[in-house]
PDB file of C-alpha atoms and ligand atoms in Angstrom:
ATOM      1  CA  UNK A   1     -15.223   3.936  15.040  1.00 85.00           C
ATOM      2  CA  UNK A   2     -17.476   5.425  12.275  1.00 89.00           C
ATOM      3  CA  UNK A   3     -18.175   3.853   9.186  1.00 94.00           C
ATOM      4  CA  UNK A   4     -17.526   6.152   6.313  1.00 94.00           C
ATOM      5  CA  UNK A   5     -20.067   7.768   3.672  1.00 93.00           C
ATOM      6  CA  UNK A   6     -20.145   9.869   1.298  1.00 94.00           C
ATOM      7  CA  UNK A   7     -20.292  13.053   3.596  1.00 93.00           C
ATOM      8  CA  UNK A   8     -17.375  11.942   5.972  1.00 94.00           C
ATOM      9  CA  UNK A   9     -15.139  10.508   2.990  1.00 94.00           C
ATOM     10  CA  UNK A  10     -16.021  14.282   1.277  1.00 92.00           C
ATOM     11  CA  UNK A  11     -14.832  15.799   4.261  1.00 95.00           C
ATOM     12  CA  UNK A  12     -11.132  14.097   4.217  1.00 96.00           C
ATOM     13  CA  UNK A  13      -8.251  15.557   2.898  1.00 97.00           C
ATOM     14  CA  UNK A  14      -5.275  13.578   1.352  1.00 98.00           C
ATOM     15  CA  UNK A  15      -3.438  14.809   4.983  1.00 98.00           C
ATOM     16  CA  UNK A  16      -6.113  13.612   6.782  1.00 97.00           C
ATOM     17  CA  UNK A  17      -6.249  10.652   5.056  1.00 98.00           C
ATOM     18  CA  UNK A  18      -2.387   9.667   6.009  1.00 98.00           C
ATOM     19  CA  UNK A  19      -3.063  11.278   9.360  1.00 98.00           C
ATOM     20  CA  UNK A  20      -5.485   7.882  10.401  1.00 98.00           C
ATOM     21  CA  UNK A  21      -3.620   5.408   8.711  1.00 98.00           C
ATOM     22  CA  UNK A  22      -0.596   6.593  10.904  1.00 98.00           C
ATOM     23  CA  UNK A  23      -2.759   7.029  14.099  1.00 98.00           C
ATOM     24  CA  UNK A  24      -4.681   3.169  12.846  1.00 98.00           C
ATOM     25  CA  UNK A  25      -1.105   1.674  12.940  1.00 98.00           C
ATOM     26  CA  UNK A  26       0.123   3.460  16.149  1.00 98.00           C
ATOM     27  CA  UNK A  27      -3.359   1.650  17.613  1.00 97.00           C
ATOM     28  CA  UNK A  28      -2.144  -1.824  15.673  1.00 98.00           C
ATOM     29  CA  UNK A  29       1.364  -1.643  17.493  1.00 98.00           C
ATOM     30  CA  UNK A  30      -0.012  -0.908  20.826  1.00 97.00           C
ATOM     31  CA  UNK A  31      -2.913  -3.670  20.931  1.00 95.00           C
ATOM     32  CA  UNK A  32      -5.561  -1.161  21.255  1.00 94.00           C
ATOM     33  CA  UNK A  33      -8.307  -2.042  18.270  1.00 90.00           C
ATOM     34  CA  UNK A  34     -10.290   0.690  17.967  1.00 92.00           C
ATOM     35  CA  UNK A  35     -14.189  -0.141  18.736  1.00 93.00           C
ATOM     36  CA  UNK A  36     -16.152  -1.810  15.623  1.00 94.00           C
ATOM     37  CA  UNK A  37     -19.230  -3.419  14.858  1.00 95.00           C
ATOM     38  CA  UNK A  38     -18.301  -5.289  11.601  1.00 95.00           C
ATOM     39  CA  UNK A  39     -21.777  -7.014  10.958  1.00 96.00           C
ATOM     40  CA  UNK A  40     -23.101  -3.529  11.796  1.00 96.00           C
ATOM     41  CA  UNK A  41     -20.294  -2.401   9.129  1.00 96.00           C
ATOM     42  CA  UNK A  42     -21.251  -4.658   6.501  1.00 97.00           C
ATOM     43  CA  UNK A  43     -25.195  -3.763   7.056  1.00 96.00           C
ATOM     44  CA  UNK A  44     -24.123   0.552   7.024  1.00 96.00           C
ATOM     45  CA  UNK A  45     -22.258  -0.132   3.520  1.00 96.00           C
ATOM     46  CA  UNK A  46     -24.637  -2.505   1.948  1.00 96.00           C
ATOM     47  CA  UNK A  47     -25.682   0.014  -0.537  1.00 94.00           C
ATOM     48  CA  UNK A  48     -22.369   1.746  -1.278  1.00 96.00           C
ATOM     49  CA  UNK A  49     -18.855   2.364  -0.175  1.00 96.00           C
ATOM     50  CA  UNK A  50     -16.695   5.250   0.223  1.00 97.00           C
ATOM     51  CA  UNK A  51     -13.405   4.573   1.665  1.00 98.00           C
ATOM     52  CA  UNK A  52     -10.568   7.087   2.279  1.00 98.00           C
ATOM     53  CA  UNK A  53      -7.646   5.088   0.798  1.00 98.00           C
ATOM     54  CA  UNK A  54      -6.240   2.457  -1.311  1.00 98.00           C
ATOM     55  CA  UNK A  55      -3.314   0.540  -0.115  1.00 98.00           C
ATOM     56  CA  UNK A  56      -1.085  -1.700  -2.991  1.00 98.00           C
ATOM     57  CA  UNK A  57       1.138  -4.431  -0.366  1.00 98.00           C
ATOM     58  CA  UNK A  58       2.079  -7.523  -0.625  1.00 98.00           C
ATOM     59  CA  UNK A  59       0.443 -10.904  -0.229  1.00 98.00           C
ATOM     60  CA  UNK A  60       3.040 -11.641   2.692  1.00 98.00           C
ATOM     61  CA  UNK A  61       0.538 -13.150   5.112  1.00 98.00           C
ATOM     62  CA  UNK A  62       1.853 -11.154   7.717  1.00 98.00           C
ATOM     63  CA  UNK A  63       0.976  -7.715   5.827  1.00 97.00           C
ATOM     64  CA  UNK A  64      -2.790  -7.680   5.790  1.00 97.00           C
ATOM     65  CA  UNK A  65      -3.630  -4.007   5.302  1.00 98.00           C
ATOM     66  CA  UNK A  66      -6.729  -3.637   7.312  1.00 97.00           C
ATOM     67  CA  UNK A  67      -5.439  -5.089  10.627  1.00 97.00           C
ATOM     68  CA  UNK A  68      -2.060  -3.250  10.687  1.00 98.00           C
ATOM     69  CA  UNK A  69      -3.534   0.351  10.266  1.00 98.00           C
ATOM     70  CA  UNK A  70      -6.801  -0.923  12.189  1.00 98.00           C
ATOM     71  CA  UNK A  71      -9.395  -0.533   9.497  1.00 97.00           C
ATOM     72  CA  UNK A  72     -12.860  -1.817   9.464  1.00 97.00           C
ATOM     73  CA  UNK A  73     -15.451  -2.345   6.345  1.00 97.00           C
ATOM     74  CA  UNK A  74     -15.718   0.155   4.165  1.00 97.00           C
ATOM     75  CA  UNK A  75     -12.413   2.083   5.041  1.00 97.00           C
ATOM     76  CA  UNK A  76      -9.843   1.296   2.682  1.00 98.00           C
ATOM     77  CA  UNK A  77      -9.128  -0.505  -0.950  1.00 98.00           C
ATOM     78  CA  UNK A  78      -6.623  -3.398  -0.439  1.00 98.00           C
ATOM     79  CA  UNK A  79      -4.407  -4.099  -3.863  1.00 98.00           C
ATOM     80  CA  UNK A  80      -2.333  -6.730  -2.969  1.00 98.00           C
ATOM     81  CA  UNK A  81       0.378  -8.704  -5.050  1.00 98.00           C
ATOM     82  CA  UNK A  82       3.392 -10.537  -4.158  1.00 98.00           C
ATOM     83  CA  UNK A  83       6.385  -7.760  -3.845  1.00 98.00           C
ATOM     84  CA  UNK A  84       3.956  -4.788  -4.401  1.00 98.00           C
ATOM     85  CA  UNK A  85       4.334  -4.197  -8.245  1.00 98.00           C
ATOM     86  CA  UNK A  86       2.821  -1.945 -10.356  1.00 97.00           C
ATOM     87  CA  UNK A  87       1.010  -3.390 -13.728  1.00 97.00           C
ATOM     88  CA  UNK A  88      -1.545  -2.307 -15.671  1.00 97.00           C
ATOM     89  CA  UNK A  89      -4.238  -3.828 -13.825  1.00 98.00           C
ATOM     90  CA  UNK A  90      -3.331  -2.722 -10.287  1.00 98.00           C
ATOM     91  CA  UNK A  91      -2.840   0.764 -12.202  1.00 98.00           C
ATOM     92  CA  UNK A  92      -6.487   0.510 -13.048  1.00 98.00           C
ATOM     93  CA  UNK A  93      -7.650  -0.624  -9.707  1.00 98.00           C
ATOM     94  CA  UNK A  94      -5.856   2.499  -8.026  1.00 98.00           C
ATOM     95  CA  UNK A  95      -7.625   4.603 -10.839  1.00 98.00           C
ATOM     96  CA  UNK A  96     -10.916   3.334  -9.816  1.00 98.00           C
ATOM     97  CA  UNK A  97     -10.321   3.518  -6.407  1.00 98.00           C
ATOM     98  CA  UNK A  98      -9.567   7.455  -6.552  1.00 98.00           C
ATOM     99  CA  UNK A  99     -11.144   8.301  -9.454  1.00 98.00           C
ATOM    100  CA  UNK A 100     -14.164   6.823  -9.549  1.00 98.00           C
ATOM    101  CA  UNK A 101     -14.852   5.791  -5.511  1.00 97.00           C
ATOM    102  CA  UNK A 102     -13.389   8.771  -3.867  1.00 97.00           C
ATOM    103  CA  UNK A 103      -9.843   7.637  -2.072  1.00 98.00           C
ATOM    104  CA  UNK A 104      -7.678  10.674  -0.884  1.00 98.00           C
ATOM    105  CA  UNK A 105      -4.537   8.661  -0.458  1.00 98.00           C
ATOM    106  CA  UNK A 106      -2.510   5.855  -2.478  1.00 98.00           C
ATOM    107  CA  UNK A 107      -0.434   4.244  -0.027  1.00 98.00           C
ATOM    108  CA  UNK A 108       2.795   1.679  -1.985  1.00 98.00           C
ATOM    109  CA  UNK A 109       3.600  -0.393   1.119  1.00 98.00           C
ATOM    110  CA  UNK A 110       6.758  -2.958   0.844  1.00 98.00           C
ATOM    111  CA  UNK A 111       7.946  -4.715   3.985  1.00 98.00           C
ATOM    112  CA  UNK A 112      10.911  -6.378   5.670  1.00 98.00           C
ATOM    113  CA  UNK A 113      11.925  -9.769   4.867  1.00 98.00           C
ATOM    114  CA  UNK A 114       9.540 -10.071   1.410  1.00 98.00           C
ATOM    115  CA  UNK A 115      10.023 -13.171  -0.278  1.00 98.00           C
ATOM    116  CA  UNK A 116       9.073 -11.943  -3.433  1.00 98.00           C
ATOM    117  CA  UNK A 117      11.710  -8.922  -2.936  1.00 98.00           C
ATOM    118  CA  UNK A 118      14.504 -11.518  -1.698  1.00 98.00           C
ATOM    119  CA  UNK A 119      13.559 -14.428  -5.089  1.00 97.00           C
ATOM    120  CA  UNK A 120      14.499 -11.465  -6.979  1.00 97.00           C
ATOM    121  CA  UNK A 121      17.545 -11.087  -5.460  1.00 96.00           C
ATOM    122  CA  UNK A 122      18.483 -14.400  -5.947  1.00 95.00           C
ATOM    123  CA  UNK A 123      17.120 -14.591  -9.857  1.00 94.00           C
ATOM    124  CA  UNK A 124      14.845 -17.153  -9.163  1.00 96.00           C
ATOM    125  CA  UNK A 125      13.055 -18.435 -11.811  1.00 97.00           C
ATOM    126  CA  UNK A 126      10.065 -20.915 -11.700  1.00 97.00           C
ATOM    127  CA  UNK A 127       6.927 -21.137 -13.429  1.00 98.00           C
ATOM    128  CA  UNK A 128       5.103 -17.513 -13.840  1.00 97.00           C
ATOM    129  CA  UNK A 129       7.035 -15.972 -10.732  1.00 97.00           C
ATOM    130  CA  UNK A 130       9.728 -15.585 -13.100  1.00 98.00           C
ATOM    131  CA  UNK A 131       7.455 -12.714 -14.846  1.00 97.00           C
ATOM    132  CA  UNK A 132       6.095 -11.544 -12.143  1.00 97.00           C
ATOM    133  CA  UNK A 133      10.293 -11.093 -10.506  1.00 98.00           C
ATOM    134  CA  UNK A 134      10.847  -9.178 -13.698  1.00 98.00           C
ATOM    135  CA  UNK A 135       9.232  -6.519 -12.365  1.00 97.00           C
ATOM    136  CA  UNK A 136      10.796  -6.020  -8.901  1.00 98.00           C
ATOM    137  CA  UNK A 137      14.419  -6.458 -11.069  1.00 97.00           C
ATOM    138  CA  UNK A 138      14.783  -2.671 -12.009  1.00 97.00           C
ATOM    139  CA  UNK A 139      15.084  -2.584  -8.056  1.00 98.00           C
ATOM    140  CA  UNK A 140      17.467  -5.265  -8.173  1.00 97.00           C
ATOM    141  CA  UNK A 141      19.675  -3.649 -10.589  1.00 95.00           C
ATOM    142  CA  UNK A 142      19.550  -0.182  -8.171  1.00 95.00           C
ATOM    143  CA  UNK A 143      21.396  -1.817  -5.679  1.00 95.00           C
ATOM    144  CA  UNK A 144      23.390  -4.932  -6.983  1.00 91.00           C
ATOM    145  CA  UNK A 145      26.681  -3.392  -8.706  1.00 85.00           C
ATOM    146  CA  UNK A 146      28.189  -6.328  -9.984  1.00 81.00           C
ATOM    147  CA  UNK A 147      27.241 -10.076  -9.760  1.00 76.00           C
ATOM    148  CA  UNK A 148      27.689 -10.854  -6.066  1.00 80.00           C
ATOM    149  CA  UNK A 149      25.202 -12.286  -3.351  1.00 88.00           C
ATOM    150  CA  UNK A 150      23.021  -9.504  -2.170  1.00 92.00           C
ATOM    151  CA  UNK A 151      23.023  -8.718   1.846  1.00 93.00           C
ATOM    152  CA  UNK A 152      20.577  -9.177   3.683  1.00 95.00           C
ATOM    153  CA  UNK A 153      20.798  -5.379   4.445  1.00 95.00           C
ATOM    154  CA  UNK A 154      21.241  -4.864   0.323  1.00 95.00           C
ATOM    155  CA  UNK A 155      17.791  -6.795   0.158  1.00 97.00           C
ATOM    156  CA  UNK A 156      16.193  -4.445   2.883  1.00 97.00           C
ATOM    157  CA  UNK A 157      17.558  -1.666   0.549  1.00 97.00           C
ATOM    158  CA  UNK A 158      16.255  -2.964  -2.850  1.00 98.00           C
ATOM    159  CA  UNK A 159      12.539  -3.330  -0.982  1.00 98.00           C
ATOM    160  CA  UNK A 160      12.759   0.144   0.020  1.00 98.00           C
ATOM    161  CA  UNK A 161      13.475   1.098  -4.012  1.00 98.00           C
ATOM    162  CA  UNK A 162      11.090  -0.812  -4.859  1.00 98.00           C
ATOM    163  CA  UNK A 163       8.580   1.084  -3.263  1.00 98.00           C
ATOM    164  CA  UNK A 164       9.528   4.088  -4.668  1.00 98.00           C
ATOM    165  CA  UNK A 165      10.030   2.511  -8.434  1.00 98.00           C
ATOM    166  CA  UNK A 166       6.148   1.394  -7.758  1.00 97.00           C
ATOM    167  CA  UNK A 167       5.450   4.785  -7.308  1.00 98.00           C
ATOM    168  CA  UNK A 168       7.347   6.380 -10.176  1.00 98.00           C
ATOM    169  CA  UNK A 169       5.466   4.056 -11.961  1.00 97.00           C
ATOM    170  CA  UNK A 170       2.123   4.931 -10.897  1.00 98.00           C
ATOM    171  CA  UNK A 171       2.791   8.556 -11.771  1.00 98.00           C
ATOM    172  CA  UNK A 172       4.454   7.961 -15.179  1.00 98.00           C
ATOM    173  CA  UNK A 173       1.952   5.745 -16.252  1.00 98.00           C
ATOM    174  CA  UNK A 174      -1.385   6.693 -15.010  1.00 98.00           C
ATOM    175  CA  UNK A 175      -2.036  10.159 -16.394  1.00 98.00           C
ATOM    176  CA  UNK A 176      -5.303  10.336 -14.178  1.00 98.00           C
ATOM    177  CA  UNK A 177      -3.165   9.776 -10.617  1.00 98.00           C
ATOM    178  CA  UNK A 178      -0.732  11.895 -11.256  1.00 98.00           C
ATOM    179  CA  UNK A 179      -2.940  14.775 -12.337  1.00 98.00           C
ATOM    180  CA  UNK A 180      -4.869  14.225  -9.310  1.00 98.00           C
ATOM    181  CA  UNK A 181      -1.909  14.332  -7.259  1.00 98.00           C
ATOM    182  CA  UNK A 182      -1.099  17.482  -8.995  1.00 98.00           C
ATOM    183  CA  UNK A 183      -4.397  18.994  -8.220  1.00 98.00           C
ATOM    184  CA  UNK A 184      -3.860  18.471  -4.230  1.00 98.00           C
ATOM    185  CA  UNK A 185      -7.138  15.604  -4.513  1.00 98.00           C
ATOM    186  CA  UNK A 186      -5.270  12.978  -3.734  1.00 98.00           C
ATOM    187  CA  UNK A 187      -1.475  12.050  -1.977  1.00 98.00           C
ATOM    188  CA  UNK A 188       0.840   9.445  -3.566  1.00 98.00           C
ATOM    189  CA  UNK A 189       3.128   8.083  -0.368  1.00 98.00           C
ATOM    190  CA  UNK A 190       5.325   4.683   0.321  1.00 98.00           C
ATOM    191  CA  UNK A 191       5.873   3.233   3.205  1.00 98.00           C
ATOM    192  CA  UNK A 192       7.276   0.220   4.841  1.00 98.00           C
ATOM    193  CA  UNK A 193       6.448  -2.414   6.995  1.00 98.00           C
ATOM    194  CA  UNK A 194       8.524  -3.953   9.604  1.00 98.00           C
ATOM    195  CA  UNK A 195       7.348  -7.705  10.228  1.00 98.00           C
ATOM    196  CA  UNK A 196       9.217  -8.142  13.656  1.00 98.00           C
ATOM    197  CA  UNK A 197       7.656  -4.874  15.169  1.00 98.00           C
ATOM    198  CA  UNK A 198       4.210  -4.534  12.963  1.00 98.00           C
ATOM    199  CA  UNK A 199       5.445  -0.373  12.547  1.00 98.00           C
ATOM    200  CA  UNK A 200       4.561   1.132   9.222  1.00 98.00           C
ATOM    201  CA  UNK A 201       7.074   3.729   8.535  1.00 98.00           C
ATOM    202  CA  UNK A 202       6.157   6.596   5.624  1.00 97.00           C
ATOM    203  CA  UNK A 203       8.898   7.170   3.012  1.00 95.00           C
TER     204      UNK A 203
HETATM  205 ZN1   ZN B   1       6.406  -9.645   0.345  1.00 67.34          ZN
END
């Protein structure tokens, strides 16, 4: 597998881009790593770096980006914060990561069984989680119709619209994405990650 620069990453489009994260994670499911030199990875992007995406996921230890679409250096910008949320910082690393370094694709990846998704279920409060549960509760308040204990198939649910809240987000409140977007240079997508099968499904 090729490392990128600037000619290859110039060369993707925002369908390509989607087109080898979904063939990366088809490789992830079935065991079979595609081919890479890292240290020869880190010496080809010494001097710069031009990867073809930016994916915003979760800290969940079992969601690193890179390994379940089979990434190596260089390939893709990895924003990651417990239950995926959007704020004003990861809204300026996205920027940066289109914008300025070239990504053709913003991938909003939730995934089953998130903790953070399922504490704000539950209106857990503790220390600066509580702030950060605030903004996964507009999800919350999608689903939950009156006071009762959520499901764990109502939590699967809220995760889901949370994803897509993320992404509303993104393109109400970054006016450089979502004219991008507009322009056909880059593709706004969610997806989903199941943690008992590592499969990434696209929204
Ligand atoms: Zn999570």
């Amino acid at each position: 597998m090729k490392t990128q620069n600037k000619i290859t990453q110039d060369k993707i489009t925002p369908d390509d881009a989607r087109n080898m994260l979904v063939e990366g994670n088809k490789r992830f499911v079935q065991n079979l790593k595609a081919q890479r030199n890292l240290q020869q990875q880190v010496a080809e992007t010494s001097n710069g770096q031009y990867p073809f995406a930016v994916v915003l996921s979760c800290i969940d230890s079992r969601v690193p980006a890179e390994l379940v679409f089979d990434q190596g250096i260089g390939d893709i910008f990895s924003a990651r914060v417990a239950g995926n949320i959007v704020n004003e910082d990861i809204l300026g690393s996205i920027e940066y990561a289109c914008k300025v370094a070239g990504s053709k694709i913003v991938v909003v990846m939730g995934h089953s069984k998130c903790g953070a998704v399922t504490a704000a279920c539950q209106d857990v409060e503790l220390g600066n989680i509580t702030a950060l549960l605030s903004k996964i509760k507009p999800a919350v308040d999608t689903v939950r119709v009156n006071e009762e204990e959520l499901s764990a198939d109502s939590i699967e649910e809220v995760a889901t619209k949370n994803v897509e809240l993320s992404i509303e987000r993104i393109r109400k409140e970054s006016s450089i994405l979502s004219e991008m977007e507009k322009e056909g240079q880059i593709e706004i997508v969610g997806a989903m990650y199941d943690v008992s099968n590592g499969r990434v499904e696209l929204l």
